[in-house]
Amino acid sequence: MEVGKGISESDVSRAIIEGFTKDLMEYTRTDVVIVGSGPAGLTAAKFIAETGVKTLIIERNIYAGGGFWQGGYLFPKTVVEAPAQEVLLDMGIEMEEVKPDLYVADSFKVVAKLLASVADSGAKLLNSTYVDDLIYKGGRIGGVLVNWFPITQMPKFITCMDPIALESKVVIDATGHEASMASRAAKVLGFEIKGHGHLNVEEAEREVVKNTKEIAPGLITCGMATASVFGTPRMGPIFGGMLLSGRKAAETALEILKSKAIAQER
Ligand code: 48F
């Protein structure tokens, strides 16, 4: 068979436009929106979507993975501590134990397999898309406002281009250090974002998992965003806390959805 025979230029365009529009329409209303596709957001997405819950990850970069593509100092080695290696092992990601309870692997292998696992779970990724704000109604966060990321790079005088709204029952802030969704909620609801503290691996990892929770009705934080919200230390280039925080955010989201469903039945 001769490659490309009988295919016109507009066939290719139609396949792209129809495919993307169909997906976007389907996700104008969803169960969970996860803002940010770093290790915490991706892990949360995998654990939520694999239960059959409709899950959309939104990432401003063209690529997913956030800070997971590199270890420290741009060296592409991923380090995790026990028991988080089990989360990766379940996705077929084996790591070398460099000292008891401390594991390392090539970052590209870890991220590639995590992404494959998230794709297999049924979660959808909307990339090159910037979450600009939250929907807030009836005393709950009810979704996000999105725009193309390149819009944010345009000269200020044309940044008045309105975003579009995507409704969801739960929003997870997995935006890393910026905690940008929590910051928006804090402004509207009047609570304080502390900003993360100095480096302390043990305390940082413990606190980030402990504080992963619903911080406002319908809004959960996970990963580094949690450290920023609660003012706990940074952990540097170790990722166990990110994975376990992502998993806890997933459990929290599923509990919220369950209690909402029960409330609606009554
Ligand atoms: O920063 P990031 O990897 O967050 P994380 O999952 O993990 C933190 C670690 O990478 C590292 C660390 C611990 O080892 O200190 O920093 O908590 O991923 C956050 C993602 O969110 C995207 C951003 O591009 C990145 O890929 N993001 C941030 N704000 C927005 C956003 C936004 N407003 N809209 C869309 N994406």
mmCIF file of C-alpha atoms and ligand atoms in Angstrom:
data_model
loop_
_atom_site.group_PDB
_atom_site.id
_atom_site.type_symbol
_atom_site.label_atom_id
_atom_site.label_comp_id
_atom_site.label_asym_id
_atom_site.label_seq_id
_atom_site.Cartn_x
_atom_site.Cartn_y
_atom_site.Cartn_z
ATOM 1 C CA MET A 1 0.000 0.000 0.000
ATOM 2 C CA GLU A 2 1.320 3.447 -0.983
ATOM 3 C CA VAL A 3 1.529 5.701 2.072
ATOM 4 C CA GLY A 4 -0.620 8.879 1.960
ATOM 5 C CA LYS A 5 -2.612 7.809 -1.152
ATOM 6 C CA GLY A 6 -6.167 9.232 -1.275
ATOM 7 C CA ILE A 7 -5.758 11.409 1.820
ATOM 8 C CA SER A 8 -6.299 15.122 1.317
ATOM 9 C CA GLU A 9 -4.949 17.976 3.427
ATOM 10 C CA SER A 10 -8.431 18.856 4.640
ATOM 11 C CA ASP A 11 -9.042 15.230 5.754
ATOM 12 C CA VAL A 12 -6.182 15.664 8.204
ATOM 13 C CA SER A 13 -7.527 19.034 9.419
ATOM 14 C CA ARG A 14 -11.049 17.597 9.866
ATOM 15 C CA ALA A 15 -9.731 14.649 11.895
ATOM 16 C CA ILE A 16 -7.951 17.047 14.267
ATOM 17 C CA ILE A 17 -10.771 19.596 14.576
ATOM 18 C CA GLU A 18 -13.593 17.070 14.947
ATOM 19 C CA GLY A 19 -11.649 14.907 17.392
ATOM 20 C CA PHE A 20 -10.636 17.809 19.625
ATOM 21 C CA THR A 21 -14.041 19.528 19.549
ATOM 22 C CA LYS A 22 -15.816 16.276 20.435
ATOM 23 C CA ASP A 23 -13.520 15.780 23.450
ATOM 24 C CA LEU A 24 -13.825 19.387 24.615
ATOM 25 C CA MET A 25 -17.631 19.260 24.391
ATOM 26 C CA GLU A 26 -17.643 16.062 26.422
ATOM 27 C CA TYR A 27 -15.555 17.654 29.177
ATOM 28 C CA THR A 28 -17.463 20.929 29.545
ATOM 29 C CA ARG A 29 -19.052 19.146 32.505
ATOM 30 C CA THR A 30 -17.076 16.552 34.436
ATOM 31 C CA ASP A 31 -16.705 14.933 37.863
ATOM 32 C CA VAL A 32 -13.152 15.993 38.697
ATOM 33 C CA VAL A 33 -10.835 18.628 37.247
ATOM 34 C CA ILE A 34 -7.178 18.386 38.244
ATOM 35 C CA VAL A 35 -5.170 21.540 37.616
ATOM 36 C CA GLY A 36 -1.520 20.677 37.000
ATOM 37 C CA SER A 37 0.088 17.489 35.690
ATOM 38 C CA GLY A 38 3.106 17.121 37.974
ATOM 39 C CA PRO A 39 3.648 13.925 39.986
ATOM 40 C CA ALA A 40 0.878 14.779 42.483
ATOM 41 C CA GLY A 41 -1.773 15.663 39.880
ATOM 42 C CA LEU A 42 -0.973 12.672 37.667
ATOM 43 C CA THR A 43 -1.096 10.233 40.586
ATOM 44 C CA ALA A 44 -4.424 11.696 41.730
ATOM 45 C CA ALA A 45 -5.777 11.390 38.164
ATOM 46 C CA LYS A 46 -4.792 7.748 37.866
ATOM 47 C CA PHE A 47 -6.398 6.710 41.156
ATOM 48 C CA ILE A 48 -9.616 8.630 40.449
ATOM 49 C CA ALA A 49 -10.102 7.734 36.787
ATOM 50 C CA GLU A 50 -9.446 4.028 37.249
ATOM 51 C CA THR A 51 -12.630 3.851 39.376
ATOM 52 C CA GLY A 52 -14.628 5.030 36.339
ATOM 53 C CA VAL A 53 -14.995 8.648 37.511
ATOM 54 C CA LYS A 54 -14.807 11.233 34.690
ATOM 55 C CA THR A 55 -11.489 13.048 35.206
ATOM 56 C CA LEU A 56 -9.902 15.937 33.330
ATOM 57 C CA ILE A 57 -6.304 17.057 33.884
ATOM 58 C CA ILE A 58 -5.518 20.590 32.725
ATOM 59 C CA GLU A 59 -1.907 21.589 32.082
ATOM 60 C CA ARG A 60 -0.591 24.901 30.776
ATOM 61 C CA ASN A 61 2.532 23.325 29.273
ATOM 62 C CA ILE A 62 2.404 21.418 26.007
ATOM 63 C CA TYR A 63 3.846 18.408 27.891
ATOM 64 C CA ALA A 64 2.633 16.684 31.045
ATOM 65 C CA GLY A 65 4.840 15.726 33.993
ATOM 66 C CA GLY A 66 5.642 19.062 35.676
ATOM 67 C CA GLY A 67 8.801 18.863 37.782
ATOM 68 C CA PHE A 68 8.925 15.067 37.497
ATOM 69 C CA TRP A 69 11.127 15.123 34.382
ATOM 70 C CA GLN A 70 14.181 16.010 36.414
ATOM 71 C CA GLY A 71 15.613 15.408 39.846
ATOM 72 C CA GLY A 72 17.656 18.202 41.393
ATOM 73 C CA TYR A 73 20.090 20.452 39.507
ATOM 74 C CA LEU A 74 18.564 19.353 36.147
ATOM 75 C CA PHE A 75 19.868 15.792 36.721
ATOM 76 C CA PRO A 76 17.183 13.400 35.368
ATOM 77 C CA LYS A 77 17.062 10.960 38.285
ATOM 78 C CA THR A 78 13.889 10.436 40.321
ATOM 79 C CA VAL A 79 14.255 9.696 44.033
ATOM 80 C CA VAL A 80 11.410 8.383 46.201
ATOM 81 C CA GLU A 81 11.311 7.019 49.719
ATOM 82 C CA ALA A 82 9.283 4.174 51.224
ATOM 83 C CA PRO A 83 6.410 3.459 51.098
ATOM 84 C CA ALA A 84 5.848 5.543 47.913
ATOM 85 C CA GLN A 85 7.866 3.156 45.714
ATOM 86 C CA GLU A 86 4.872 0.810 45.965
ATOM 87 C CA VAL A 87 2.727 3.327 44.070
ATOM 88 C CA LEU A 88 5.253 3.228 41.225
ATOM 89 C CA LEU A 89 5.821 -0.524 41.413
ATOM 90 C CA ASP A 90 2.077 -1.045 40.888
ATOM 91 C CA MET A 91 2.460 0.808 37.567
ATOM 92 C CA GLY A 92 5.365 -1.428 36.577
ATOM 93 C CA ILE A 93 8.036 1.113 37.525
ATOM 94 C CA GLU A 94 10.980 -0.616 39.191
ATOM 95 C CA MET A 95 13.535 1.430 41.105
ATOM 96 C CA GLU A 96 16.991 0.720 42.518
ATOM 97 C CA GLU A 97 17.219 0.725 46.330
ATOM 98 C CA VAL A 98 20.268 2.903 47.049
ATOM 99 C CA LYS A 99 19.969 2.646 50.838
ATOM 100 C CA PRO A 100 17.234 1.088 52.966
ATOM 101 C CA ASP A 101 13.900 2.685 52.003
ATOM 102 C CA LEU A 102 15.408 5.102 49.429
ATOM 103 C CA TYR A 103 14.952 4.412 45.709
ATOM 104 C CA VAL A 104 16.184 5.943 42.441
ATOM 105 C CA ALA A 105 15.356 5.515 38.722
ATOM 106 C CA ASP A 106 15.765 7.350 35.406
ATOM 107 C CA SER A 107 13.210 10.174 35.334
ATOM 108 C CA PHE A 108 12.151 9.576 31.700
ATOM 109 C CA LYS A 109 11.270 5.961 32.517
ATOM 110 C CA VAL A 110 9.281 6.949 35.614
ATOM 111 C CA VAL A 111 7.364 9.748 33.873
ATOM 112 C CA ALA A 112 6.744 7.756 30.673
ATOM 113 C CA LYS A 113 5.255 4.846 32.604
ATOM 114 C CA LEU A 114 3.260 7.090 34.941
ATOM 115 C CA LEU A 115 1.793 8.893 31.921
ATOM 116 C CA ALA A 116 0.967 5.577 30.242
ATOM 117 C CA SER A 117 -0.760 4.479 33.420
ATOM 118 C CA VAL A 118 -2.777 7.720 33.606
ATOM 119 C CA ALA A 119 -3.785 7.356 29.924
ATOM 120 C CA ASP A 120 -4.866 3.739 30.530
ATOM 121 C CA SER A 121 -6.930 4.823 33.561
ATOM 122 C CA GLY A 122 -9.198 6.835 31.214
ATOM 123 C CA ALA A 123 -8.268 10.320 32.493
ATOM 124 C CA LYS A 124 -8.178 13.016 29.826
ATOM 125 C CA LEU A 125 -5.401 15.609 29.426
ATOM 126 C CA LEU A 126 -6.141 19.116 28.161
ATOM 127 C CA ASN A 127 -2.694 20.571 27.556
ATOM 128 C CA SER A 128 -1.460 24.049 26.523
ATOM 129 C CA THR A 129 -4.392 25.286 28.595
ATOM 130 C CA TYR A 130 -4.161 27.715 31.448
ATOM 131 C CA VAL A 131 -6.622 27.695 34.344
ATOM 132 C CA ASP A 132 -7.388 31.311 34.987
ATOM 133 C CA ASP A 133 -9.971 31.147 37.759
ATOM 134 C CA LEU A 134 -12.544 29.042 39.609
ATOM 135 C CA ILE A 135 -16.329 28.851 39.354
ATOM 136 C CA TYR A 136 -17.861 29.516 42.761
ATOM 137 C CA LYS A 137 -21.591 29.093 43.270
ATOM 138 C CA GLY A 138 -23.953 27.778 45.917
ATOM 139 C CA GLY A 139 -21.136 27.954 48.481
ATOM 140 C CA ARG A 140 -18.951 25.492 46.518
ATOM 141 C CA ILE A 141 -16.186 25.502 43.943
ATOM 142 C CA GLY A 142 -17.968 24.279 40.827
ATOM 143 C CA GLY A 143 -15.332 24.189 38.085
ATOM 144 C CA VAL A 144 -12.673 26.244 36.313
ATOM 145 C CA LEU A 145 -12.219 28.977 33.716
ATOM 146 C CA VAL A 146 -9.709 28.128 31.007
ATOM 147 C CA ASN A 147 -7.925 29.801 28.155
ATOM 148 C CA TRP A 148 -5.132 28.849 25.755
ATOM 149 C CA PHE A 149 -1.795 29.246 27.530
ATOM 150 C CA PRO A 150 -0.305 31.360 24.648
ATOM 151 C CA ILE A 151 -2.924 34.022 25.476
ATOM 152 C CA THR A 152 -1.051 34.675 28.729
ATOM 153 C CA GLN A 153 2.128 35.383 26.737
ATOM 154 C CA MET A 154 0.488 38.062 24.569
ATOM 155 C CA PRO A 155 0.950 41.784 25.174
ATOM 156 C CA LYS A 156 -1.174 42.936 28.099
ATOM 157 C CA PHE A 157 -3.541 45.046 25.983
ATOM 158 C CA ILE A 158 -5.026 41.947 24.328
ATOM 159 C CA THR A 159 -5.263 39.747 27.408
ATOM 160 C CA CYS A 160 -8.876 40.784 27.911
ATOM 161 C CA MET A 161 -9.871 37.712 25.878
ATOM 162 C CA ASP A 162 -12.451 35.888 27.921
ATOM 163 C CA PRO A 163 -11.870 32.309 29.031
ATOM 164 C CA ILE A 164 -14.496 29.540 28.810
ATOM 165 C CA ALA A 165 -15.952 27.643 31.785
ATOM 166 C CA LEU A 166 -15.730 23.914 32.485
ATOM 167 C CA GLU A 167 -17.985 22.672 35.282
ATOM 168 C CA SER A 168 -16.889 19.980 37.738
ATOM 169 C CA LYS A 169 -18.025 18.579 41.072
ATOM 170 C CA VAL A 170 -14.506 18.662 42.517
ATOM 171 C CA VAL A 171 -11.374 20.653 41.630
ATOM 172 C CA ILE A 172 -7.915 19.507 42.706
ATOM 173 C CA ASP A 173 -5.177 22.127 42.934
ATOM 174 C CA ALA A 174 -1.991 20.332 41.836
ATOM 175 C CA THR A 175 -0.278 23.476 40.553
ATOM 176 C CA GLY A 176 2.932 23.011 42.574
ATOM 177 C CA HIS A 177 4.633 25.868 44.434
ATOM 178 C CA GLU A 178 2.212 28.439 42.978
ATOM 179 C CA ALA A 179 -0.930 26.928 44.552
ATOM 180 C CA SER A 180 -2.779 29.171 42.113
ATOM 181 C CA MET A 181 -6.250 27.675 42.571
ATOM 182 C CA ALA A 182 -5.989 27.810 46.358
ATOM 183 C CA SER A 183 -4.781 31.415 46.044
ATOM 184 C CA ARG A 184 -7.881 32.348 44.033
ATOM 185 C CA ALA A 185 -10.154 30.622 46.565
ATOM 186 C CA ALA A 186 -8.283 32.314 49.423
ATOM 187 C CA LYS A 187 -8.988 35.753 47.940
ATOM 188 C CA VAL A 188 -12.687 35.054 47.467
ATOM 189 C CA LEU A 189 -13.279 33.120 50.697
ATOM 190 C CA GLY A 190 -10.887 35.142 52.852
ATOM 191 C CA PHE A 191 -8.295 32.676 54.114
ATOM 192 C CA GLU A 192 -4.524 32.973 54.119
ATOM 193 C CA ILE A 193 -1.969 31.246 51.864
ATOM 194 C CA LYS A 194 1.224 31.026 53.864
ATOM 195 C CA GLY A 195 3.824 30.037 51.245
ATOM 196 C CA HIS A 196 6.137 27.094 51.870
ATOM 197 C CA GLY A 197 9.066 27.234 54.269
ATOM 198 C CA HIS A 198 12.753 26.254 54.045
ATOM 199 C CA LEU A 199 14.087 22.813 53.208
ATOM 200 C CA ASN A 200 13.481 19.977 55.665
ATOM 201 C CA VAL A 201 12.887 16.651 53.900
ATOM 202 C CA GLU A 202 11.423 14.628 56.766
ATOM 203 C CA GLU A 203 9.011 17.257 58.026
ATOM 204 C CA ALA A 204 8.055 18.414 54.528
ATOM 205 C CA GLU A 205 7.190 14.929 53.291
ATOM 206 C CA ARG A 206 5.182 14.075 56.402
ATOM 207 C CA GLU A 207 3.241 17.357 56.427
ATOM 208 C CA VAL A 208 2.438 17.437 52.715
ATOM 209 C CA VAL A 209 0.679 14.082 52.960
ATOM 210 C CA LYS A 210 -0.986 14.914 56.286
ATOM 211 C CA ASN A 211 -2.367 18.254 55.005
ATOM 212 C CA THR A 212 -3.712 16.946 51.695
ATOM 213 C CA LYS A 213 -7.410 17.647 52.144
ATOM 214 C CA GLU A 214 -10.476 19.615 51.044
ATOM 215 C CA ILE A 215 -9.516 23.212 51.908
ATOM 216 C CA ALA A 216 -12.767 24.810 50.702
ATOM 217 C CA PRO A 217 -16.006 23.115 49.647
ATOM 218 C CA GLY A 218 -15.198 21.322 46.386
ATOM 219 C CA LEU A 219 -11.486 22.265 46.358
ATOM 220 C CA ILE A 220 -8.670 19.871 47.352
ATOM 221 C CA THR A 221 -4.960 20.645 47.296
ATOM 222 C CA CYS A 222 -2.216 18.104 46.717
ATOM 223 C CA GLY A 223 1.539 18.000 46.218
ATOM 224 C CA MET A 224 3.661 21.108 46.611
ATOM 225 C CA ALA A 225 0.550 23.317 46.497
ATOM 226 C CA THR A 226 -0.368 21.855 49.898
ATOM 227 C CA ALA A 227 2.999 22.899 51.381
ATOM 228 C CA SER A 228 2.427 26.421 50.014
ATOM 229 C CA VAL A 229 -1.087 26.626 51.459
ATOM 230 C CA PHE A 230 -0.122 25.379 54.931
ATOM 231 C CA GLY A 231 3.319 27.040 55.177
ATOM 232 C CA THR A 232 5.183 23.755 55.757
ATOM 233 C CA PRO A 233 8.787 23.181 54.603
ATOM 234 C CA ARG A 234 9.869 22.379 51.030
ATOM 235 C CA MET A 235 11.255 18.891 50.410
ATOM 236 C CA GLY A 236 13.607 19.472 47.470
ATOM 237 C CA PRO A 237 14.054 16.798 44.792
ATOM 238 C CA ILE A 238 12.410 13.846 46.527
ATOM 239 C CA PHE A 239 8.990 12.738 45.289
ATOM 240 C CA GLY A 240 7.501 10.171 47.667
ATOM 241 C CA GLY A 241 5.335 12.803 49.357
ATOM 242 C CA MET A 242 4.028 13.991 45.969
ATOM 243 C CA LEU A 243 2.855 10.491 45.013
ATOM 244 C CA LEU A 244 1.277 9.734 48.383
ATOM 245 C CA SER A 245 -0.350 13.174 48.478
ATOM 246 C CA GLY A 246 -1.775 12.571 44.983
ATOM 247 C CA ARG A 247 -3.189 9.240 46.109
ATOM 248 C CA LYS A 248 -4.728 10.839 49.214
ATOM 249 C CA ALA A 249 -6.264 13.621 47.095
ATOM 250 C CA ALA A 250 -7.848 10.909 44.943
ATOM 251 C CA GLU A 251 -9.311 9.187 48.008
ATOM 252 C CA THR A 252 -10.630 12.531 49.276
ATOM 253 C CA ALA A 253 -12.213 13.375 45.903
ATOM 254 C CA LEU A 254 -13.902 9.967 45.715
ATOM 255 C CA GLU A 255 -15.305 10.442 49.252
ATOM 256 C CA ILE A 256 -16.709 13.875 48.296
ATOM 257 C CA LEU A 257 -18.319 12.473 45.147
ATOM 258 C CA LYS A 258 -19.818 9.613 47.149
ATOM 259 C CA SER A 259 -21.290 11.933 49.789
ATOM 260 C CA LYS A 260 -22.653 14.256 47.059
ATOM 261 C CA ALA A 261 -24.284 11.281 45.323
ATOM 262 C CA ILE A 262 -25.852 10.103 48.612
ATOM 263 C CA ALA A 263 -27.113 13.640 49.318
ATOM 264 C CA GLN A 264 -28.695 13.821 45.829
ATOM 265 C CA GLU A 265 -30.447 10.455 46.332
ATOM 266 C CA ARG A 266 -32.146 11.720 49.484
HETATM 267 O O1 48F B 1 5.389 21.653 39.984
HETATM 268 P P1 48F B 1 4.744 20.338 39.777
HETATM 269 O O2 48F B 1 5.608 19.187 39.407
HETATM 270 O O3 48F B 1 3.826 20.057 41.097
HETATM 271 P P2 48F B 1 3.719 18.823 42.103
HETATM 272 O O4 48F B 1 3.007 17.694 41.442
HETATM 273 O O5 48F B 1 5.222 18.352 42.337
HETATM 274 C C1 48F B 1 6.198 19.220 42.850
HETATM 275 C C2 48F B 1 7.558 18.695 42.429
HETATM 276 O O6 48F B 1 7.669 18.646 41.024
HETATM 277 C C3 48F B 1 8.729 19.510 42.977
HETATM 278 C C4 48F B 1 8.927 19.410 44.454
HETATM 279 C C5 48F B 1 8.790 18.140 45.188
HETATM 280 O O7 48F B 1 9.662 17.196 44.799
HETATM 281 O O8 48F B 1 9.219 20.385 45.076
HETATM 282 O O9 48F B 1 8.545 20.869 42.636
HETATM 283 O O10 48F B 1 3.178 19.358 43.356
HETATM 284 O O11 48F B 1 3.611 20.466 38.654
HETATM 285 C C6 48F B 1 2.665 21.503 38.679
HETATM 286 C C7 48F B 1 2.110 21.639 37.266
HETATM 287 O O12 48F B 1 1.025 22.529 37.296
HETATM 288 C C8 48F B 1 1.056 23.335 36.118
HETATM 289 C C9 48F B 1 2.550 23.567 35.869
HETATM 290 O O13 48F B 1 2.806 23.915 34.522
HETATM 291 C C10 48F B 1 3.123 22.201 36.271
HETATM 292 O O14 48F B 1 3.228 21.317 35.161
HETATM 293 N N1 48F B 1 0.294 24.559 36.403
HETATM 294 C C11 48F B 1 0.557 25.496 37.370
HETATM 295 N N2 48F B 1 -0.374 26.470 37.364
HETATM 296 C C12 48F B 1 -1.250 26.148 36.366
HETATM 297 C C13 48F B 1 -0.817 24.928 35.753
HETATM 298 C C14 48F B 1 -2.437 26.764 35.862
HETATM 299 N N3 48F B 1 -2.923 27.906 36.379
HETATM 300 N N4 48F B 1 -3.073 26.160 34.826
HETATM 301 C C15 48F B 1 -2.608 25.011 34.286
HETATM 302 N N5 48F B 1 -1.490 24.374 34.732
#
